[in-house]
Amino acid sequence: MKKIIYGESNFRKIKINNDYLYIDKTKHIEILENFNESFLIFLRPRRFGKSLFLSTLQYYYDENSKDEFEAMFHDTYIGKNPTPMKNGYRILFMEFSGINTDGGVDVIYRAFSRNINVAVYRYFIDYGYKEYIKDLELIESPSEILKYFFKIVKNDKIFLLIDEYDQFANAILANSMEEFLKVVSKGGFVRSFYEVLKGATQTGTVQKMFI
């Protein structure tokens, strides 16, 4: 008997193991490409399948997943009707769901920075930039981590995926409007982070984004 997908958001694990009841939503990949929009924000309630869909996008577009494409997508709509962009990008995947929001802005700042560091570290490992990891570990600011990252990978073709982009910001807002405005206004670490991302879209390094 197939297991119900609950609390599992890794598309590869679900499809390779093949022991989950999977409802095929991959036609939406084709629909999104037909929008001809490079940067998309997807807003839906909790438990709507957003994280699993981001994972689906990750494995569909990742150039490193090319050898496993058939194993993962063979029985899906998009596997039978692949788009020209299939396995065409390097994936920078960030997720902010695990950030502790109980310790105030300073704790959130450090966790936010650490999550970005982990995402960049994983990218360096996956795409052959291991020699740059040592210097990465010396950088603490979220925006400076990204500036360093985009300087190194400026010639790459990147699809950026961000899961739970607003989870920590909502927690700050619920606690204090003053603190919220501090982190999202000019000079705040959240705004500075997205300003660097905006610059990377303008230079063409980040070619697609799904948040």
PDB file of C-alpha atoms in Angstrom:
ATOM      1  CA  MET A   1       0.000   0.000   0.000  1.00  0.00           C
ATOM      2  CA  LYS A   2       1.280   3.437  -0.930  1.00  0.00           C
ATOM      3  CA  LYS A   3       2.061   5.875   1.870  1.00  0.00           C
ATOM      4  CA  ILE A   4       0.356   9.278   2.080  1.00  0.00           C
ATOM      5  CA  ILE A   5       2.784  12.139   1.585  1.00  0.00           C
ATOM      6  CA  TYR A   6       2.812  14.098   4.839  1.00  0.00           C
ATOM      7  CA  GLY A   7       5.838  15.962   6.125  1.00  0.00           C
ATOM      8  CA  GLU A   8       7.934  14.734   3.191  1.00  0.00           C
ATOM      9  CA  SER A   9       8.933  17.343   0.630  1.00  0.00           C
ATOM     10  CA  ASN A  10      11.867  15.753  -1.217  1.00  0.00           C
ATOM     11  CA  PHE A  11      10.670  14.928  -4.726  1.00  0.00           C
ATOM     12  CA  ARG A  12      13.603  12.653  -5.491  1.00  0.00           C
ATOM     13  CA  LYS A  13      13.033  10.518  -2.399  1.00  0.00           C
ATOM     14  CA  ILE A  14       9.321  10.204  -3.126  1.00  0.00           C
ATOM     15  CA  LYS A  15       9.800   9.176  -6.753  1.00  0.00           C
ATOM     16  CA  ILE A  16      12.938   7.032  -6.485  1.00  0.00           C
ATOM     17  CA  ASN A  17      11.555   5.017  -3.552  1.00  0.00           C
ATOM     18  CA  ASN A  18       8.177   4.862  -5.306  1.00  0.00           C
ATOM     19  CA  ASP A  19       6.330   3.975  -2.100  1.00  0.00           C
ATOM     20  CA  TYR A  20       4.292   7.189  -1.801  1.00  0.00           C
ATOM     21  CA  LEU A  21       0.929   8.053  -3.311  1.00  0.00           C
ATOM     22  CA  TYR A  22       2.037  10.882  -5.591  1.00  0.00           C
ATOM     23  CA  ILE A  23      -0.478  13.160  -7.339  1.00  0.00           C
ATOM     24  CA  ASP A  24       1.162  14.434 -10.489  1.00  0.00           C
ATOM     25  CA  LYS A  25       1.355  18.233 -10.577  1.00  0.00           C
ATOM     26  CA  THR A  26       4.183  18.488 -13.064  1.00  0.00           C
ATOM     27  CA  LYS A  27       1.973  19.923 -15.811  1.00  0.00           C
ATOM     28  CA  HIS A  28       2.280  23.175 -13.861  1.00  0.00           C
ATOM     29  CA  ILE A  29       5.955  23.309 -14.863  1.00  0.00           C
ATOM     30  CA  GLU A  30       4.900  23.636 -18.496  1.00  0.00           C
ATOM     31  CA  ILE A  31       2.251  26.198 -17.528  1.00  0.00           C
ATOM     32  CA  LEU A  32       4.806  28.297 -15.633  1.00  0.00           C
ATOM     33  CA  GLU A  33       7.203  28.278 -18.575  1.00  0.00           C
ATOM     34  CA  ASN A  34       4.417  29.382 -20.877  1.00  0.00           C
ATOM     35  CA  PHE A  35       3.901  32.438 -18.675  1.00  0.00           C
ATOM     36  CA  ASN A  36       7.265  33.607 -20.029  1.00  0.00           C
ATOM     37  CA  GLU A  37       8.027  35.233 -16.668  1.00  0.00           C
ATOM     38  CA  SER A  38      11.490  34.831 -15.168  1.00  0.00           C
ATOM     39  CA  PHE A  39      10.705  35.714 -11.536  1.00  0.00           C
ATOM     40  CA  LEU A  40       7.664  34.317  -9.742  1.00  0.00           C
ATOM     41  CA  ILE A  41       6.277  34.451  -6.199  1.00  0.00           C
ATOM     42  CA  PHE A  42       3.838  31.690  -5.222  1.00  0.00           C
ATOM     43  CA  LEU A  43       1.531  32.452  -2.278  1.00  0.00           C
ATOM     44  CA  ARG A  44      -0.642  29.658  -0.882  1.00  0.00           C
ATOM     45  CA  PRO A  45      -1.723  28.416   2.589  1.00  0.00           C
ATOM     46  CA  ARG A  46       0.243  25.981   4.725  1.00  0.00           C
ATOM     47  CA  ARG A  47       0.155  22.299   3.725  1.00  0.00           C
ATOM     48  CA  PHE A  48      -0.603  23.268   0.145  1.00  0.00           C
ATOM     49  CA  GLY A  49       2.394  21.380  -1.256  1.00  0.00           C
ATOM     50  CA  LYS A  50       4.612  24.401  -1.909  1.00  0.00           C
ATOM     51  CA  SER A  51       7.820  22.840  -0.570  1.00  0.00           C
ATOM     52  CA  LEU A  52       7.307  19.637  -2.554  1.00  0.00           C
ATOM     53  CA  PHE A  53       6.664  21.649  -5.705  1.00  0.00           C
ATOM     54  CA  LEU A  54       9.877  23.622  -5.161  1.00  0.00           C
ATOM     55  CA  SER A  55      11.722  20.324  -4.793  1.00  0.00           C
ATOM     56  CA  THR A  56      10.100  19.154  -8.044  1.00  0.00           C
ATOM     57  CA  LEU A  57      11.383  22.278  -9.797  1.00  0.00           C
ATOM     58  CA  GLN A  58      14.820  21.713  -8.296  1.00  0.00           C
ATOM     59  CA  TYR A  59      15.203  18.217  -9.730  1.00  0.00           C
ATOM     60  CA  TYR A  60      13.555  19.056 -13.025  1.00  0.00           C
ATOM     61  CA  TYR A  61      15.806  22.000 -13.830  1.00  0.00           C
ATOM     62  CA  ASP A  62      19.070  20.969 -12.141  1.00  0.00           C
ATOM     63  CA  GLU A  63      21.813  20.056 -14.610  1.00  0.00           C
ATOM     64  CA  ASN A  64      23.151  17.607 -12.018  1.00  0.00           C
ATOM     65  CA  SER A  65      19.884  15.627 -12.089  1.00  0.00           C
ATOM     66  CA  LYS A  66      20.118  14.809 -15.781  1.00  0.00           C
ATOM     67  CA  ASP A  67      21.204  11.196 -15.233  1.00  0.00           C
ATOM     68  CA  GLU A  68      18.272  10.505 -12.898  1.00  0.00           C
ATOM     69  CA  PHE A  69      15.640  12.359 -14.884  1.00  0.00           C
ATOM     70  CA  GLU A  70      14.037   9.221 -16.301  1.00  0.00           C
ATOM     71  CA  ALA A  71      13.916   7.504 -12.908  1.00  0.00           C
ATOM     72  CA  MET A  72      12.193  10.476 -11.280  1.00  0.00           C
ATOM     73  CA  PHE A  73       9.918  11.771 -14.031  1.00  0.00           C
ATOM     74  CA  HIS A  74       9.194   8.784 -16.286  1.00  0.00           C
ATOM     75  CA  ASP A  75       5.542   8.439 -15.192  1.00  0.00           C
ATOM     76  CA  THR A  76       4.747  12.161 -14.933  1.00  0.00           C
ATOM     77  CA  TYR A  77       3.245  14.577 -17.410  1.00  0.00           C
ATOM     78  CA  ILE A  78       6.432  16.608 -17.718  1.00  0.00           C
ATOM     79  CA  GLY A  79       8.521  13.469 -18.107  1.00  0.00           C
ATOM     80  CA  LYS A  80       6.493  12.565 -21.169  1.00  0.00           C
ATOM     81  CA  ASN A  81       6.343  16.181 -22.378  1.00  0.00           C
ATOM     82  CA  PRO A  82       9.666  17.765 -21.368  1.00  0.00           C
ATOM     83  CA  THR A  83      10.291  21.442 -22.000  1.00  0.00           C
ATOM     84  CA  PRO A  84      13.414  22.916 -23.640  1.00  0.00           C
ATOM     85  CA  MET A  85      14.637  24.166 -20.238  1.00  0.00           C
ATOM     86  CA  LYS A  86      14.818  20.675 -18.697  1.00  0.00           C
ATOM     87  CA  ASN A  87      18.084  20.191 -16.725  1.00  0.00           C
ATOM     88  CA  GLY A  88      19.195  23.571 -18.020  1.00  0.00           C
ATOM     89  CA  TYR A  89      20.258  25.406 -14.853  1.00  0.00           C
ATOM     90  CA  ARG A  90      22.382  25.324 -11.757  1.00  0.00           C
ATOM     91  CA  ILE A  91      20.173  25.474  -8.687  1.00  0.00           C
ATOM     92  CA  LEU A  92      20.653  27.772  -5.695  1.00  0.00           C
ATOM     93  CA  PHE A  93      18.132  26.516  -3.138  1.00  0.00           C
ATOM     94  CA  MET A  94      17.447  28.448   0.061  1.00  0.00           C
ATOM     95  CA  GLU A  95      14.906  27.666   2.744  1.00  0.00           C
ATOM     96  CA  PHE A  96      14.173  29.622   5.883  1.00  0.00           C
ATOM     97  CA  SER A  97      11.665  27.375   7.654  1.00  0.00           C
ATOM     98  CA  GLY A  98      14.101  26.229  10.322  1.00  0.00           C
ATOM     99  CA  ILE A  99      14.977  29.676  11.661  1.00  0.00           C
ATOM    100  CA  ASN A 100      14.416  30.074  15.398  1.00  0.00           C
ATOM    101  CA  THR A 101      12.215  33.119  15.838  1.00  0.00           C
ATOM    102  CA  ASP A 102      11.975  33.064  19.643  1.00  0.00           C
ATOM    103  CA  GLY A 103      15.250  34.800  20.482  1.00  0.00           C
ATOM    104  CA  GLY A 104      14.778  38.210  18.932  1.00  0.00           C
ATOM    105  CA  VAL A 105      16.202  39.931  15.870  1.00  0.00           C
ATOM    106  CA  ASP A 106      19.859  39.174  16.635  1.00  0.00           C
ATOM    107  CA  VAL A 107      19.184  35.445  16.828  1.00  0.00           C
ATOM    108  CA  ILE A 108      17.133  35.574  13.632  1.00  0.00           C
ATOM    109  CA  TYR A 109      19.892  37.518  11.890  1.00  0.00           C
ATOM    110  CA  ARG A 110      22.510  34.893  12.748  1.00  0.00           C
ATOM    111  CA  ALA A 111      20.224  32.038  11.698  1.00  0.00           C
ATOM    112  CA  PHE A 112      19.282  33.815   8.467  1.00  0.00           C
ATOM    113  CA  SER A 113      22.950  34.310   7.662  1.00  0.00           C
ATOM    114  CA  ARG A 114      23.739  30.685   8.502  1.00  0.00           C
ATOM    115  CA  ASN A 115      20.991  29.393   6.207  1.00  0.00           C
ATOM    116  CA  ILE A 116      22.356  31.448   3.321  1.00  0.00           C
ATOM    117  CA  ASN A 117      25.858  30.224   4.085  1.00  0.00           C
ATOM    118  CA  VAL A 118      24.630  26.610   3.981  1.00  0.00           C
ATOM    119  CA  ALA A 119      22.910  27.166   0.620  1.00  0.00           C
ATOM    120  CA  VAL A 120      26.024  28.711  -0.901  1.00  0.00           C
ATOM    121  CA  TYR A 121      28.238  25.992   0.600  1.00  0.00           C
ATOM    122  CA  ARG A 122      26.028  23.312  -0.957  1.00  0.00           C
ATOM    123  CA  TYR A 123      26.186  25.087  -4.334  1.00  0.00           C
ATOM    124  CA  PHE A 124      29.983  25.257  -4.191  1.00  0.00           C
ATOM    125  CA  ILE A 125      30.132  21.515  -3.450  1.00  0.00           C
ATOM    126  CA  ASP A 126      27.627  20.559  -6.152  1.00  0.00           C
ATOM    127  CA  TYR A 127      29.068  22.631  -8.987  1.00  0.00           C
ATOM    128  CA  GLY A 128      32.820  22.454  -8.538  1.00  0.00           C
ATOM    129  CA  TYR A 129      33.733  25.501  -6.438  1.00  0.00           C
ATOM    130  CA  LYS A 130      35.166  23.713  -3.397  1.00  0.00           C
ATOM    131  CA  GLU A 131      38.283  25.893  -3.332  1.00  0.00           C
ATOM    132  CA  TYR A 132      36.152  28.929  -2.401  1.00  0.00           C
ATOM    133  CA  ILE A 133      34.567  27.387   0.704  1.00  0.00           C
ATOM    134  CA  LYS A 134      37.400  28.388   3.024  1.00  0.00           C
ATOM    135  CA  ASP A 135      36.894  32.120   2.415  1.00  0.00           C
ATOM    136  CA  LEU A 136      33.115  31.714   2.586  1.00  0.00           C
ATOM    137  CA  GLU A 137      33.386  30.600   6.205  1.00  0.00           C
ATOM    138  CA  LEU A 138      34.911  33.980   7.146  1.00  0.00           C
ATOM    139  CA  ILE A 139      31.902  36.020   5.996  1.00  0.00           C
ATOM    140  CA  GLU A 140      29.017  36.652   8.401  1.00  0.00           C
ATOM    141  CA  SER A 141      26.755  39.227   6.741  1.00  0.00           C
ATOM    142  CA  PRO A 142      23.959  37.733   4.573  1.00  0.00           C
ATOM    143  CA  SER A 143      24.392  40.330   1.835  1.00  0.00           C
ATOM    144  CA  GLU A 144      28.196  39.976   1.862  1.00  0.00           C
ATOM    145  CA  ILE A 145      27.885  36.193   1.534  1.00  0.00           C
ATOM    146  CA  LEU A 146      25.769  36.704  -1.563  1.00  0.00           C
ATOM    147  CA  LYS A 147      28.110  39.334  -3.002  1.00  0.00           C
ATOM    148  CA  TYR A 148      31.018  36.917  -2.589  1.00  0.00           C
ATOM    149  CA  PHE A 149      28.962  34.099  -4.099  1.00  0.00           C
ATOM    150  CA  PHE A 150      27.867  36.016  -7.184  1.00  0.00           C
ATOM    151  CA  LYS A 151      31.403  37.260  -7.760  1.00  0.00           C
ATOM    152  CA  ILE A 152      32.593  33.642  -7.953  1.00  0.00           C
ATOM    153  CA  VAL A 153      29.724  32.239 -10.059  1.00  0.00           C
ATOM    154  CA  LYS A 154      29.148  35.247 -12.322  1.00  0.00           C
ATOM    155  CA  ASN A 155      29.287  33.100 -15.464  1.00  0.00           C
ATOM    156  CA  ASP A 156      26.809  30.480 -14.261  1.00  0.00           C
ATOM    157  CA  LYS A 157      23.184  30.129 -15.328  1.00  0.00           C
ATOM    158  CA  ILE A 158      21.265  30.006 -12.039  1.00  0.00           C
ATOM    159  CA  PHE A 159      17.697  29.145 -11.085  1.00  0.00           C
ATOM    160  CA  LEU A 160      17.074  30.478  -7.559  1.00  0.00           C
ATOM    161  CA  LEU A 161      14.501  28.718  -5.374  1.00  0.00           C
ATOM    162  CA  ILE A 162      13.494  30.095  -1.960  1.00  0.00           C
ATOM    163  CA  ASP A 163      11.200  28.208   0.395  1.00  0.00           C
ATOM    164  CA  GLU A 164       9.465  29.875   3.371  1.00  0.00           C
ATOM    165  CA  TYR A 165      10.847  33.271   2.336  1.00  0.00           C
ATOM    166  CA  ASP A 166       8.618  35.149   4.790  1.00  0.00           C
ATOM    167  CA  GLN A 167       8.446  32.759   7.759  1.00  0.00           C
ATOM    168  CA  PHE A 168      10.950  34.590   9.940  1.00  0.00           C
ATOM    169  CA  ALA A 169       9.795  38.059   8.841  1.00  0.00           C
ATOM    170  CA  ASN A 170       6.226  37.216   9.835  1.00  0.00           C
ATOM    171  CA  ALA A 171       7.479  36.146  13.254  1.00  0.00           C
ATOM    172  CA  ILE A 172       9.262  39.484  13.698  1.00  0.00           C
ATOM    173  CA  LEU A 173       6.150  41.367  12.563  1.00  0.00           C
ATOM    174  CA  ALA A 174       3.979  39.488  15.067  1.00  0.00           C
ATOM    175  CA  ASN A 175       6.346  40.450  17.864  1.00  0.00           C
ATOM    176  CA  SER A 176       7.236  44.046  17.014  1.00  0.00           C
ATOM    177  CA  MET A 177       6.385  46.377  14.141  1.00  0.00           C
ATOM    178  CA  GLU A 178       9.434  48.467  15.032  1.00  0.00           C
ATOM    179  CA  GLU A 179      11.802  45.526  14.696  1.00  0.00           C
ATOM    180  CA  PHE A 180      10.090  44.417  11.479  1.00  0.00           C
ATOM    181  CA  LEU A 181      10.560  47.818   9.872  1.00  0.00           C
ATOM    182  CA  LYS A 182      14.171  47.829  11.022  1.00  0.00           C
ATOM    183  CA  VAL A 183      15.056  44.625   9.137  1.00  0.00           C
ATOM    184  CA  VAL A 184      13.044  45.299   5.954  1.00  0.00           C
ATOM    185  CA  SER A 185      13.696  49.032   5.532  1.00  0.00           C
ATOM    186  CA  LYS A 186      16.765  50.631   3.990  1.00  0.00           C
ATOM    187  CA  GLY A 187      19.901  49.208   5.572  1.00  0.00           C
ATOM    188  CA  GLY A 188      18.038  46.261   7.120  1.00  0.00           C
ATOM    189  CA  PHE A 189      19.522  42.823   6.567  1.00  0.00           C
ATOM    190  CA  VAL A 190      16.468  41.433   4.754  1.00  0.00           C
ATOM    191  CA  ARG A 191      16.273  44.349   2.345  1.00  0.00           C
ATOM    192  CA  SER A 192      20.035  44.241   1.733  1.00  0.00           C
ATOM    193  CA  PHE A 193      19.764  40.519   0.968  1.00  0.00           C
ATOM    194  CA  TYR A 194      17.094  41.049  -1.685  1.00  0.00           C
ATOM    195  CA  GLU A 195      18.933  44.043  -3.137  1.00  0.00           C
ATOM    196  CA  VAL A 196      21.902  41.774  -3.882  1.00  0.00           C
ATOM    197  CA  LEU A 197      19.555  39.236  -5.477  1.00  0.00           C
ATOM    198  CA  LYS A 198      18.053  41.985  -7.600  1.00  0.00           C
ATOM    199  CA  GLY A 199      21.523  42.918  -8.810  1.00  0.00           C
ATOM    200  CA  ALA A 200      22.178  39.290  -9.780  1.00  0.00           C
ATOM    201  CA  THR A 201      19.012  39.232 -11.885  1.00  0.00           C
ATOM    202  CA  GLN A 202      20.099  42.402 -13.661  1.00  0.00           C
ATOM    203  CA  THR A 203      23.523  40.975 -14.548  1.00  0.00           C
ATOM    204  CA  GLY A 204      21.902  37.765 -15.791  1.00  0.00           C
ATOM    205  CA  THR A 205      23.529  35.379 -13.321  1.00  0.00           C
ATOM    206  CA  VAL A 206      20.150  34.618 -11.746  1.00  0.00           C
ATOM    207  CA  GLN A 207      18.059  33.869 -14.820  1.00  0.00           C
ATOM    208  CA  LYS A 208      15.005  32.415 -13.117  1.00  0.00           C
ATOM    209  CA  MET A 209      13.562  32.676  -9.619  1.00  0.00           C
ATOM    210  CA  PHE A 210      10.678  30.944  -7.872  1.00  0.00           C
ATOM    211  CA  ILE A 211       9.855  31.980  -4.320  1.00  0.00           C
TER     212      ILE A 211
END
